[in-house]
Amino acid sequence: MKGKNEQRAGLLYGVGAYGMWGIVPLFWPLLKPSGAIEILAHRMVWSLAVVGIALLVIRRWAWIGELARDPRKLGLISVAAATITVNWGLYIWAVNNGQVVEASLGYFINPLVTIAMGVLLLGERLRPVQWIAVATGLAAVLVLAIGYGRPPWISLILAFSFATYGLIKKKVNMGGLESLAAETAVLFLPALGFLLWLTATGASTFTAGGAGLGHGALLAATGIVTAVPLICFGAAAIRVPLSTLGLLQYLAPVFQFILGIVYFHEEMPPERWAGFALVWLALSLLTWDALRNARRNRVLAAKLLATATAAAAPAPAAPAAPEAVTPEIVTPETATPETATQQKIT
């Protein structure tokens, strides 16, 4: 019963995390007349403040010393910080410049880019269905390039930057809160310096927006908007299977796509619908293949466990011989079953 409650709570946390990421396009336009770079700088500064408070509450500080003694990990954190800066900044700019649909496309194709990077950079081998999905995704990009009259640069940069960020995070292997704290700490001084420069030159909108102090409060809220979904995601990740998280990840771009059409009234000519349809087909193939592979791994694990249990069972005792001889004692060998792992949809 407790396990079911935990999974139910994890599912709610996951829906909450991806749901908040999905409706965040409604928030960025509220920050006008602030530009994308100023909003990004505030997001970096206030995110560190919010995450710092969260770490203070849960008293989780030991990782700082470990990170400080590991130059390689510090370097990776710095690269991750630079990569997510590009991703965040471009996404804010895209939303505030009427490109919500194209931005959503970036997160739709992100799993396909992640798979392609695994093949090119890590030498991973793909199953046939995964190859078909990647090829379908490439065809979608070509169709969309025709539809837009140019390659969908916003989508491609968002997808590649986030896939690179995920690859680095995998190598760093830190918790969500700790990782965000480290990355925003790297970005804090440049971001704060930029905001102070804006203030000194009279270009800051922190208190000069249409709502005065209310506008400043909205800029400060960027830290909450950044940290809260991440905290919910972390709570979901330890409670639900990776396959479930893999499915939930599509909620965010779906919500963004719907907002782009229904709320922001962006145009969707037929060629764009065709391109998005190909992307959705590729993702459907990818999801089906991952679920099938996960099911096959579970069956294999069960068979290995049953085989190991049978091998470890003691042999039946032989009947006593009439001669008074000392019987030879035979100890059966025990086997350790291999553990099948679930493949995460990325």
mmCIF file of C-alpha atoms in Angstrom, residues 8-337:
data_model
loop_
_atom_site.group_PDB
_atom_site.id
_atom_site.type_symbol
_atom_site.label_atom_id
_atom_site.label_comp_id
_atom_site.label_asym_id
_atom_site.label_seq_id
_atom_site.Cartn_x
_atom_site.Cartn_y
_atom_site.Cartn_z
ATOM 1 C CA ARG A 8 0.922 8.017 -6.867
ATOM 2 C CA ALA A 9 2.724 10.890 -5.173
ATOM 3 C CA GLY A 10 5.617 10.566 -7.618
ATOM 4 C CA LEU A 11 3.227 10.707 -10.554
ATOM 5 C CA LEU A 12 1.653 13.886 -9.174
ATOM 6 C CA TYR A 13 5.081 15.431 -8.654
ATOM 7 C CA GLY A 14 6.044 14.524 -12.227
ATOM 8 C CA VAL A 15 2.862 15.962 -13.710
ATOM 9 C CA GLY A 16 3.391 19.075 -11.603
ATOM 10 C CA ALA A 17 6.992 19.514 -12.764
ATOM 11 C CA TYR A 18 6.341 19.047 -16.474
ATOM 12 C CA GLY A 19 3.041 20.905 -16.233
ATOM 13 C CA MET A 20 4.799 23.964 -14.784
ATOM 14 C CA TRP A 21 7.467 23.762 -17.463
ATOM 15 C CA GLY A 22 4.683 23.515 -20.022
ATOM 16 C CA ILE A 23 2.836 26.670 -18.949
ATOM 17 C CA VAL A 24 5.923 28.799 -18.229
ATOM 18 C CA PRO A 25 5.464 30.645 -21.582
ATOM 19 C CA LEU A 26 2.612 32.467 -19.849
ATOM 20 C CA PHE A 27 5.065 33.924 -17.329
ATOM 21 C CA TRP A 28 7.855 35.407 -19.466
ATOM 22 C CA PRO A 29 5.674 38.004 -21.276
ATOM 23 C CA LEU A 30 4.707 39.400 -17.847
ATOM 24 C CA LEU A 31 8.311 40.546 -17.459
ATOM 25 C CA LYS A 32 8.245 42.997 -20.350
ATOM 26 C CA PRO A 33 9.689 45.598 -20.920
ATOM 27 C CA SER A 34 12.698 43.666 -19.556
ATOM 28 C CA GLY A 35 14.765 42.113 -22.334
ATOM 29 C CA ALA A 36 15.685 38.448 -22.526
ATOM 30 C CA ILE A 37 19.248 38.974 -21.236
ATOM 31 C CA GLU A 38 18.096 41.008 -18.235
ATOM 32 C CA ILE A 39 15.443 38.394 -17.411
ATOM 33 C CA LEU A 40 18.077 35.675 -17.755
ATOM 34 C CA ALA A 41 20.433 37.506 -15.375
ATOM 35 C CA HIS A 42 17.665 37.864 -12.793
ATOM 36 C CA ARG A 43 16.826 34.191 -13.216
ATOM 37 C CA MET A 44 20.416 33.219 -12.429
ATOM 38 C CA VAL A 45 20.702 35.488 -9.378
ATOM 39 C CA TRP A 46 17.335 34.670 -7.795
ATOM 40 C CA SER A 47 17.595 30.950 -8.573
ATOM 41 C CA LEU A 48 20.754 30.748 -6.476
ATOM 42 C CA ALA A 49 18.950 32.501 -3.628
ATOM 43 C CA VAL A 50 15.972 30.111 -3.745
ATOM 44 C CA VAL A 51 18.092 26.976 -4.077
ATOM 45 C CA GLY A 52 20.383 28.196 -1.303
ATOM 46 C CA ILE A 53 17.399 28.525 1.032
ATOM 47 C CA ALA A 54 16.199 25.026 0.061
ATOM 48 C CA LEU A 55 19.635 23.541 0.795
ATOM 49 C CA LEU A 56 19.734 25.399 4.093
ATOM 50 C CA VAL A 57 16.402 23.872 5.103
ATOM 51 C CA ILE A 58 17.429 20.300 4.271
ATOM 52 C CA ARG A 59 21.006 20.878 5.529
ATOM 53 C CA ARG A 60 22.715 19.393 2.508
ATOM 54 C CA TRP A 61 26.164 20.989 2.227
ATOM 55 C CA ALA A 62 28.705 18.133 2.168
ATOM 56 C CA TRP A 63 28.782 18.111 -1.646
ATOM 57 C CA ILE A 64 30.386 21.585 -1.771
ATOM 58 C CA GLY A 65 33.685 20.378 -0.317
ATOM 59 C CA GLU A 66 33.716 17.332 -2.591
ATOM 60 C CA LEU A 67 33.065 19.504 -5.644
ATOM 61 C CA ALA A 68 35.771 22.019 -4.667
ATOM 62 C CA ARG A 69 38.337 19.200 -4.516
ATOM 63 C CA ASP A 70 37.447 17.872 -7.982
ATOM 64 C CA PRO A 71 38.736 20.212 -10.747
ATOM 65 C CA ARG A 72 37.339 17.983 -13.495
ATOM 66 C CA LYS A 73 33.833 18.098 -12.065
ATOM 67 C CA LEU A 74 34.129 21.856 -11.534
ATOM 68 C CA GLY A 75 35.049 22.227 -15.189
ATOM 69 C CA LEU A 76 32.057 20.158 -16.282
ATOM 70 C CA ILE A 77 29.766 22.217 -14.053
ATOM 71 C CA SER A 78 31.085 25.392 -15.705
ATOM 72 C CA VAL A 79 30.405 23.984 -19.183
ATOM 73 C CA ALA A 80 26.926 22.898 -18.063
ATOM 74 C CA ALA A 81 26.285 26.413 -16.726
ATOM 75 C CA ALA A 82 27.316 27.964 -20.045
ATOM 76 C CA THR A 83 25.150 25.514 -21.995
ATOM 77 C CA ILE A 84 22.022 26.068 -19.911
ATOM 78 C CA THR A 85 22.582 29.823 -20.184
ATOM 79 C CA VAL A 86 22.243 29.551 -23.960
ATOM 80 C CA ASN A 87 19.154 27.362 -23.567
ATOM 81 C CA TRP A 88 17.417 29.593 -21.020
ATOM 82 C CA GLY A 89 18.251 32.831 -22.796
ATOM 83 C CA LEU A 90 17.102 31.678 -26.220
ATOM 84 C CA TYR A 91 13.905 30.175 -24.809
ATOM 85 C CA ILE A 92 12.951 33.417 -23.045
ATOM 86 C CA TRP A 93 13.697 35.404 -26.198
ATOM 87 C CA ALA A 94 11.665 33.001 -28.356
ATOM 88 C CA VAL A 95 8.592 33.170 -26.111
ATOM 89 C CA ASN A 96 8.673 36.966 -25.876
ATOM 90 C CA ASN A 97 9.103 37.279 -29.643
ATOM 91 C CA GLY A 98 6.174 35.129 -30.750
ATOM 92 C CA GLN A 99 8.061 31.867 -31.355
ATOM 93 C CA VAL A 100 6.436 29.605 -28.759
ATOM 94 C CA VAL A 101 5.540 26.879 -31.266
ATOM 95 C CA GLU A 102 9.073 26.703 -32.647
ATOM 96 C CA ALA A 103 10.439 26.649 -29.090
ATOM 97 C CA SER A 104 8.147 23.724 -28.240
ATOM 98 C CA LEU A 105 9.505 21.880 -31.273
ATOM 99 C CA GLY A 106 12.976 22.065 -29.734
ATOM 100 C CA TYR A 107 11.845 20.022 -26.742
ATOM 101 C CA PHE A 108 9.906 17.608 -28.943
ATOM 102 C CA ILE A 109 13.008 16.732 -30.941
ATOM 103 C CA ASN A 110 15.340 16.794 -27.919
ATOM 104 C CA PRO A 111 15.034 12.994 -27.310
ATOM 105 C CA LEU A 112 15.983 12.346 -30.939
ATOM 106 C CA VAL A 113 18.995 14.659 -30.671
ATOM 107 C CA THR A 114 20.036 12.941 -27.444
ATOM 108 C CA ILE A 115 19.976 9.546 -29.193
ATOM 109 C CA ALA A 116 21.967 10.906 -32.142
ATOM 110 C CA MET A 117 24.585 12.348 -29.785
ATOM 111 C CA GLY A 118 24.823 8.995 -28.015
ATOM 112 C CA VAL A 119 25.706 7.344 -31.323
ATOM 113 C CA LEU A 120 28.129 10.026 -32.514
ATOM 114 C CA LEU A 121 29.864 10.849 -29.221
ATOM 115 C CA LEU A 122 29.503 7.737 -27.075
ATOM 116 C CA GLY A 123 29.538 5.026 -29.722
ATOM 117 C CA GLU A 124 26.155 3.656 -28.664
ATOM 118 C CA ARG A 125 24.367 1.193 -30.918
ATOM 119 C CA LEU A 126 20.761 1.768 -31.898
ATOM 120 C CA ARG A 127 18.021 -0.758 -32.404
ATOM 121 C CA PRO A 128 16.323 -0.711 -35.841
ATOM 122 C CA VAL A 129 13.229 1.135 -34.591
ATOM 123 C CA GLN A 130 15.446 3.827 -33.063
ATOM 124 C CA TRP A 131 17.190 4.311 -36.415
ATOM 125 C CA ILE A 132 13.795 4.710 -38.085
ATOM 126 C CA ALA A 133 12.754 7.263 -35.443
ATOM 127 C CA VAL A 134 15.929 9.318 -35.929
ATOM 128 C CA ALA A 135 15.542 9.225 -39.731
ATOM 129 C CA THR A 136 11.912 10.326 -39.378
ATOM 130 C CA GLY A 137 13.051 13.193 -37.154
ATOM 131 C CA LEU A 138 15.560 14.321 -39.795
ATOM 132 C CA ALA A 139 12.822 14.238 -42.408
ATOM 133 C CA ALA A 140 10.657 16.373 -40.094
ATOM 134 C CA VAL A 141 13.404 18.993 -39.802
ATOM 135 C CA LEU A 142 13.663 19.164 -43.608
ATOM 136 C CA VAL A 143 9.897 19.588 -43.970
ATOM 137 C CA LEU A 144 9.859 22.288 -41.295
ATOM 138 C CA ALA A 145 12.777 24.068 -42.962
ATOM 139 C CA ILE A 146 10.656 24.294 -46.103
ATOM 140 C CA GLY A 147 7.671 25.453 -44.050
ATOM 141 C CA TYR A 148 9.598 28.185 -42.242
ATOM 142 C CA GLY A 149 11.624 29.156 -45.296
ATOM 143 C CA ARG A 150 14.739 28.516 -43.218
ATOM 144 C CA PRO A 151 16.033 25.805 -40.883
ATOM 145 C CA PRO A 152 14.209 25.902 -37.519
ATOM 146 C CA TRP A 153 17.263 27.390 -35.787
ATOM 147 C CA ILE A 154 15.491 28.128 -32.517
ATOM 148 C CA SER A 155 14.311 24.530 -32.217
ATOM 149 C CA LEU A 156 17.678 23.077 -33.183
ATOM 150 C CA ILE A 157 19.687 25.257 -30.788
ATOM 151 C CA LEU A 158 17.287 24.541 -27.925
ATOM 152 C CA ALA A 159 17.382 20.801 -28.639
ATOM 153 C CA PHE A 160 21.164 20.545 -29.020
ATOM 154 C CA SER A 161 21.943 22.792 -26.055
ATOM 155 C CA PHE A 162 19.603 20.864 -23.762
ATOM 156 C CA ALA A 163 20.885 17.506 -25.016
ATOM 157 C CA THR A 164 24.464 18.661 -24.389
ATOM 158 C CA TYR A 165 23.440 19.861 -20.938
ATOM 159 C CA GLY A 166 21.909 16.462 -20.193
ATOM 160 C CA LEU A 167 25.061 14.677 -21.375
ATOM 161 C CA ILE A 168 27.238 16.800 -19.082
ATOM 162 C CA LYS A 169 24.854 16.329 -16.152
ATOM 163 C CA LYS A 170 25.103 12.580 -16.639
ATOM 164 C CA LYS A 171 28.887 12.770 -16.351
ATOM 165 C CA VAL A 172 28.758 15.084 -13.326
ATOM 166 C CA ASN A 173 26.264 12.812 -11.535
ATOM 167 C CA MET A 174 24.935 15.287 -8.964
ATOM 168 C CA GLY A 175 21.480 15.758 -7.483
ATOM 169 C CA GLY A 176 19.097 18.265 -9.038
ATOM 170 C CA LEU A 177 19.272 20.873 -6.282
ATOM 171 C CA GLU A 178 23.024 20.543 -5.833
ATOM 172 C CA SER A 179 23.644 20.760 -9.561
ATOM 173 C CA LEU A 180 21.447 23.841 -9.983
ATOM 174 C CA ALA A 181 23.126 25.487 -6.994
ATOM 175 C CA ALA A 182 26.586 24.844 -8.453
ATOM 176 C CA GLU A 183 25.625 26.053 -11.928
ATOM 177 C CA THR A 184 23.931 29.230 -10.698
ATOM 178 C CA ALA A 185 26.896 29.872 -8.384
ATOM 179 C CA VAL A 186 29.145 29.843 -11.458
ATOM 180 C CA LEU A 187 26.765 32.237 -13.217
ATOM 181 C CA PHE A 188 26.026 34.432 -10.185
ATOM 182 C CA LEU A 189 28.866 36.957 -10.380
ATOM 183 C CA PRO A 190 28.600 37.617 -14.158
ATOM 184 C CA ALA A 191 24.817 37.923 -13.857
ATOM 185 C CA LEU A 192 24.991 40.208 -10.818
ATOM 186 C CA GLY A 193 27.682 42.315 -12.490
ATOM 187 C CA PHE A 194 25.474 42.725 -15.568
ATOM 188 C CA LEU A 195 22.492 43.788 -13.449
ATOM 189 C CA LEU A 196 24.619 46.312 -11.532
ATOM 190 C CA TRP A 197 25.899 47.675 -14.839
ATOM 191 C CA LEU A 198 22.324 48.087 -16.086
ATOM 192 C CA THR A 199 21.448 49.938 -12.894
ATOM 193 C CA ALA A 200 24.489 52.218 -13.145
ATOM 194 C CA THR A 201 23.669 53.132 -16.747
ATOM 195 C CA GLY A 202 19.975 53.669 -16.027
ATOM 196 C CA ALA A 203 18.946 50.804 -18.290
ATOM 197 C CA SER A 204 17.626 48.500 -15.555
ATOM 198 C CA THR A 205 13.902 47.768 -15.522
ATOM 199 C CA PHE A 206 13.899 46.196 -12.044
ATOM 200 C CA THR A 207 11.872 49.074 -10.591
ATOM 201 C CA ALA A 208 11.171 50.970 -13.794
ATOM 202 C CA GLY A 209 8.645 48.597 -15.334
ATOM 203 C CA GLY A 210 5.026 49.507 -15.785
ATOM 204 C CA ALA A 211 4.118 48.107 -12.382
ATOM 205 C CA GLY A 212 7.081 49.572 -10.451
ATOM 206 C CA LEU A 213 7.871 47.397 -7.434
ATOM 207 C CA GLY A 214 5.431 44.777 -8.715
ATOM 208 C CA HIS A 215 7.603 44.354 -11.780
ATOM 209 C CA GLY A 216 10.648 43.905 -9.560
ATOM 210 C CA ALA A 217 8.783 41.230 -7.589
ATOM 211 C CA LEU A 218 8.004 39.390 -10.818
ATOM 212 C CA LEU A 219 11.679 39.459 -11.799
ATOM 213 C CA ALA A 220 12.603 38.107 -8.369
ATOM 214 C CA ALA A 221 10.002 35.354 -8.838
ATOM 215 C CA THR A 222 12.099 33.920 -11.687
ATOM 216 C CA GLY A 223 14.054 32.085 -8.982
ATOM 217 C CA ILE A 224 10.888 30.355 -7.770
ATOM 218 C CA VAL A 225 9.753 29.627 -11.329
ATOM 219 C CA THR A 226 13.117 27.931 -11.940
ATOM 220 C CA ALA A 227 13.535 26.027 -8.666
ATOM 221 C CA VAL A 228 10.041 24.721 -7.845
ATOM 222 C CA PRO A 229 9.579 22.538 -10.978
ATOM 223 C CA LEU A 230 13.070 21.141 -10.467
ATOM 224 C CA ILE A 231 12.281 20.212 -6.863
ATOM 225 C CA CYS A 232 9.084 18.487 -8.006
ATOM 226 C CA PHE A 233 11.029 16.647 -10.707
ATOM 227 C CA GLY A 234 13.554 15.431 -8.149
ATOM 228 C CA ALA A 235 10.721 14.144 -5.952
ATOM 229 C CA ALA A 236 9.189 12.331 -8.932
ATOM 230 C CA ALA A 237 12.468 10.801 -10.101
ATOM 231 C CA ILE A 238 12.919 8.781 -6.885
ATOM 232 C CA ARG A 239 9.327 7.534 -6.796
ATOM 233 C CA VAL A 240 8.344 6.493 -10.332
ATOM 234 C CA PRO A 241 10.064 4.352 -12.986
ATOM 235 C CA LEU A 242 12.198 6.048 -15.606
ATOM 236 C CA SER A 243 9.800 4.822 -18.289
ATOM 237 C CA THR A 244 7.028 6.845 -16.656
ATOM 238 C CA LEU A 245 9.208 9.934 -16.471
ATOM 239 C CA GLY A 246 10.094 9.414 -20.112
ATOM 240 C CA LEU A 247 6.428 9.608 -21.047
ATOM 241 C CA LEU A 248 5.740 12.585 -18.774
ATOM 242 C CA GLN A 249 8.507 14.607 -20.439
ATOM 243 C CA TYR A 250 6.292 15.152 -23.466
ATOM 244 C CA LEU A 251 3.722 17.050 -21.377
ATOM 245 C CA ALA A 252 5.830 20.229 -21.397
ATOM 246 C CA PRO A 253 6.211 20.669 -25.183
ATOM 247 C CA VAL A 254 2.587 19.584 -25.715
ATOM 248 C CA PHE A 255 1.367 22.342 -23.385
ATOM 249 C CA GLN A 256 3.732 24.840 -25.013
ATOM 250 C CA PHE A 257 2.546 23.875 -28.486
ATOM 251 C CA ILE A 258 -1.117 24.263 -27.486
ATOM 252 C CA LEU A 259 -0.411 27.647 -25.873
ATOM 253 C CA GLY A 260 1.421 28.821 -28.981
ATOM 254 C CA ILE A 261 -1.592 28.096 -31.185
ATOM 255 C CA VAL A 262 -4.564 28.754 -28.882
ATOM 256 C CA TYR A 263 -3.311 31.543 -26.618
ATOM 257 C CA PHE A 264 -0.579 33.283 -28.628
ATOM 258 C CA HIS A 265 -2.356 32.683 -31.984
ATOM 259 C CA GLU A 266 0.766 31.692 -33.907
ATOM 260 C CA GLU A 267 0.314 30.546 -37.489
ATOM 261 C CA MET A 268 0.471 26.877 -38.432
ATOM 262 C CA PRO A 269 0.448 26.440 -42.223
ATOM 263 C CA PRO A 270 0.028 22.895 -43.625
ATOM 264 C CA GLU A 271 3.755 22.269 -44.088
ATOM 265 C CA ARG A 272 4.377 22.978 -40.402
ATOM 266 C CA TRP A 273 1.605 20.579 -39.413
ATOM 267 C CA ALA A 274 3.280 17.983 -41.652
ATOM 268 C CA GLY A 275 6.636 18.555 -39.975
ATOM 269 C CA PHE A 276 5.173 18.299 -36.481
ATOM 270 C CA ALA A 277 3.276 15.153 -37.496
ATOM 271 C CA LEU A 278 6.570 13.527 -38.518
ATOM 272 C CA VAL A 279 8.146 14.528 -35.210
ATOM 273 C CA TRP A 280 5.227 13.023 -33.286
ATOM 274 C CA LEU A 281 5.485 9.843 -35.375
ATOM 275 C CA ALA A 282 9.193 9.580 -34.546
ATOM 276 C CA LEU A 283 8.497 10.064 -30.833
ATOM 277 C CA SER A 284 5.716 7.457 -30.938
ATOM 278 C CA LEU A 285 8.123 4.923 -32.462
ATOM 279 C CA LEU A 286 10.755 5.805 -29.881
ATOM 280 C CA THR A 287 8.324 5.435 -26.979
ATOM 281 C CA TRP A 288 6.898 2.140 -28.248
ATOM 282 C CA ASP A 289 10.383 0.693 -28.711
ATOM 283 C CA ALA A 290 11.511 1.791 -25.251
ATOM 284 C CA LEU A 291 8.429 0.324 -23.541
ATOM 285 C CA ARG A 292 8.831 -2.934 -25.470
ATOM 286 C CA ASN A 293 12.496 -3.141 -24.524
ATOM 287 C CA ALA A 294 11.738 -2.416 -20.872
ATOM 288 C CA ARG A 295 9.114 -5.183 -20.837
ATOM 289 C CA ARG A 296 11.558 -7.612 -22.434
ATOM 290 C CA ASN A 297 14.201 -6.741 -19.832
ATOM 291 C CA ARG A 298 11.736 -7.417 -17.012
ATOM 292 C CA VAL A 299 10.895 -10.847 -18.456
ATOM 293 C CA LEU A 300 14.599 -11.645 -18.867
ATOM 294 C CA ALA A 301 15.320 -10.586 -15.290
ATOM 295 C CA ALA A 302 12.519 -12.834 -14.011
ATOM 296 C CA LYS A 303 13.880 -15.814 -15.974
ATOM 297 C CA LEU A 304 17.416 -15.250 -14.706
ATOM 298 C CA LEU A 305 16.161 -15.009 -11.139
ATOM 299 C CA ALA A 306 14.176 -18.247 -11.510
ATOM 300 C CA THR A 307 17.208 -20.033 -13.008
ATOM 301 C CA ALA A 308 19.469 -18.797 -10.226
ATOM 302 C CA THR A 309 16.979 -19.869 -7.553
ATOM 303 C CA ALA A 310 16.731 -23.358 -9.037
ATOM 304 C CA ALA A 311 20.518 -23.643 -9.248
ATOM 305 C CA ALA A 312 20.917 -22.560 -5.634
ATOM 306 C CA ALA A 313 18.403 -25.120 -4.282
ATOM 307 C CA PRO A 314 20.087 -28.045 -2.400
ATOM 308 C CA ALA A 315 20.114 -31.439 -4.143
ATOM 309 C CA PRO A 316 17.846 -34.161 -2.642
ATOM 310 C CA ALA A 317 19.598 -36.467 -0.164
ATOM 311 C CA ALA A 318 20.574 -39.908 -1.512
ATOM 312 C CA PRO A 319 19.327 -43.058 0.348
ATOM 313 C CA ALA A 320 21.786 -44.482 2.916
ATOM 314 C CA ALA A 321 23.966 -47.355 1.644
ATOM 315 C CA PRO A 322 24.118 -50.623 3.615
ATOM 316 C CA GLU A 323 27.891 -50.302 4.057
ATOM 317 C CA ALA A 324 29.085 -48.024 6.845
ATOM 318 C CA VAL A 325 30.984 -45.581 4.694
ATOM 319 C CA THR A 326 31.382 -41.851 5.075
ATOM 320 C CA PRO A 327 29.247 -40.173 2.425
ATOM 321 C CA GLU A 328 30.805 -37.462 0.277
ATOM 322 C CA ILE A 329 29.268 -34.068 0.991
ATOM 323 C CA VAL A 330 28.528 -32.084 -2.164
ATOM 324 C CA THR A 331 27.761 -28.336 -1.860
ATOM 325 C CA PRO A 332 25.694 -26.984 -4.772
ATOM 326 C CA GLU A 333 27.031 -23.878 -6.525
ATOM 327 C CA THR A 334 25.033 -20.670 -6.286
ATOM 328 C CA ALA A 335 24.536 -18.283 -9.168
ATOM 329 C CA THR A 336 24.006 -14.567 -9.121
ATOM 330 C CA PRO A 337 21.400 -13.343 -11.641
#
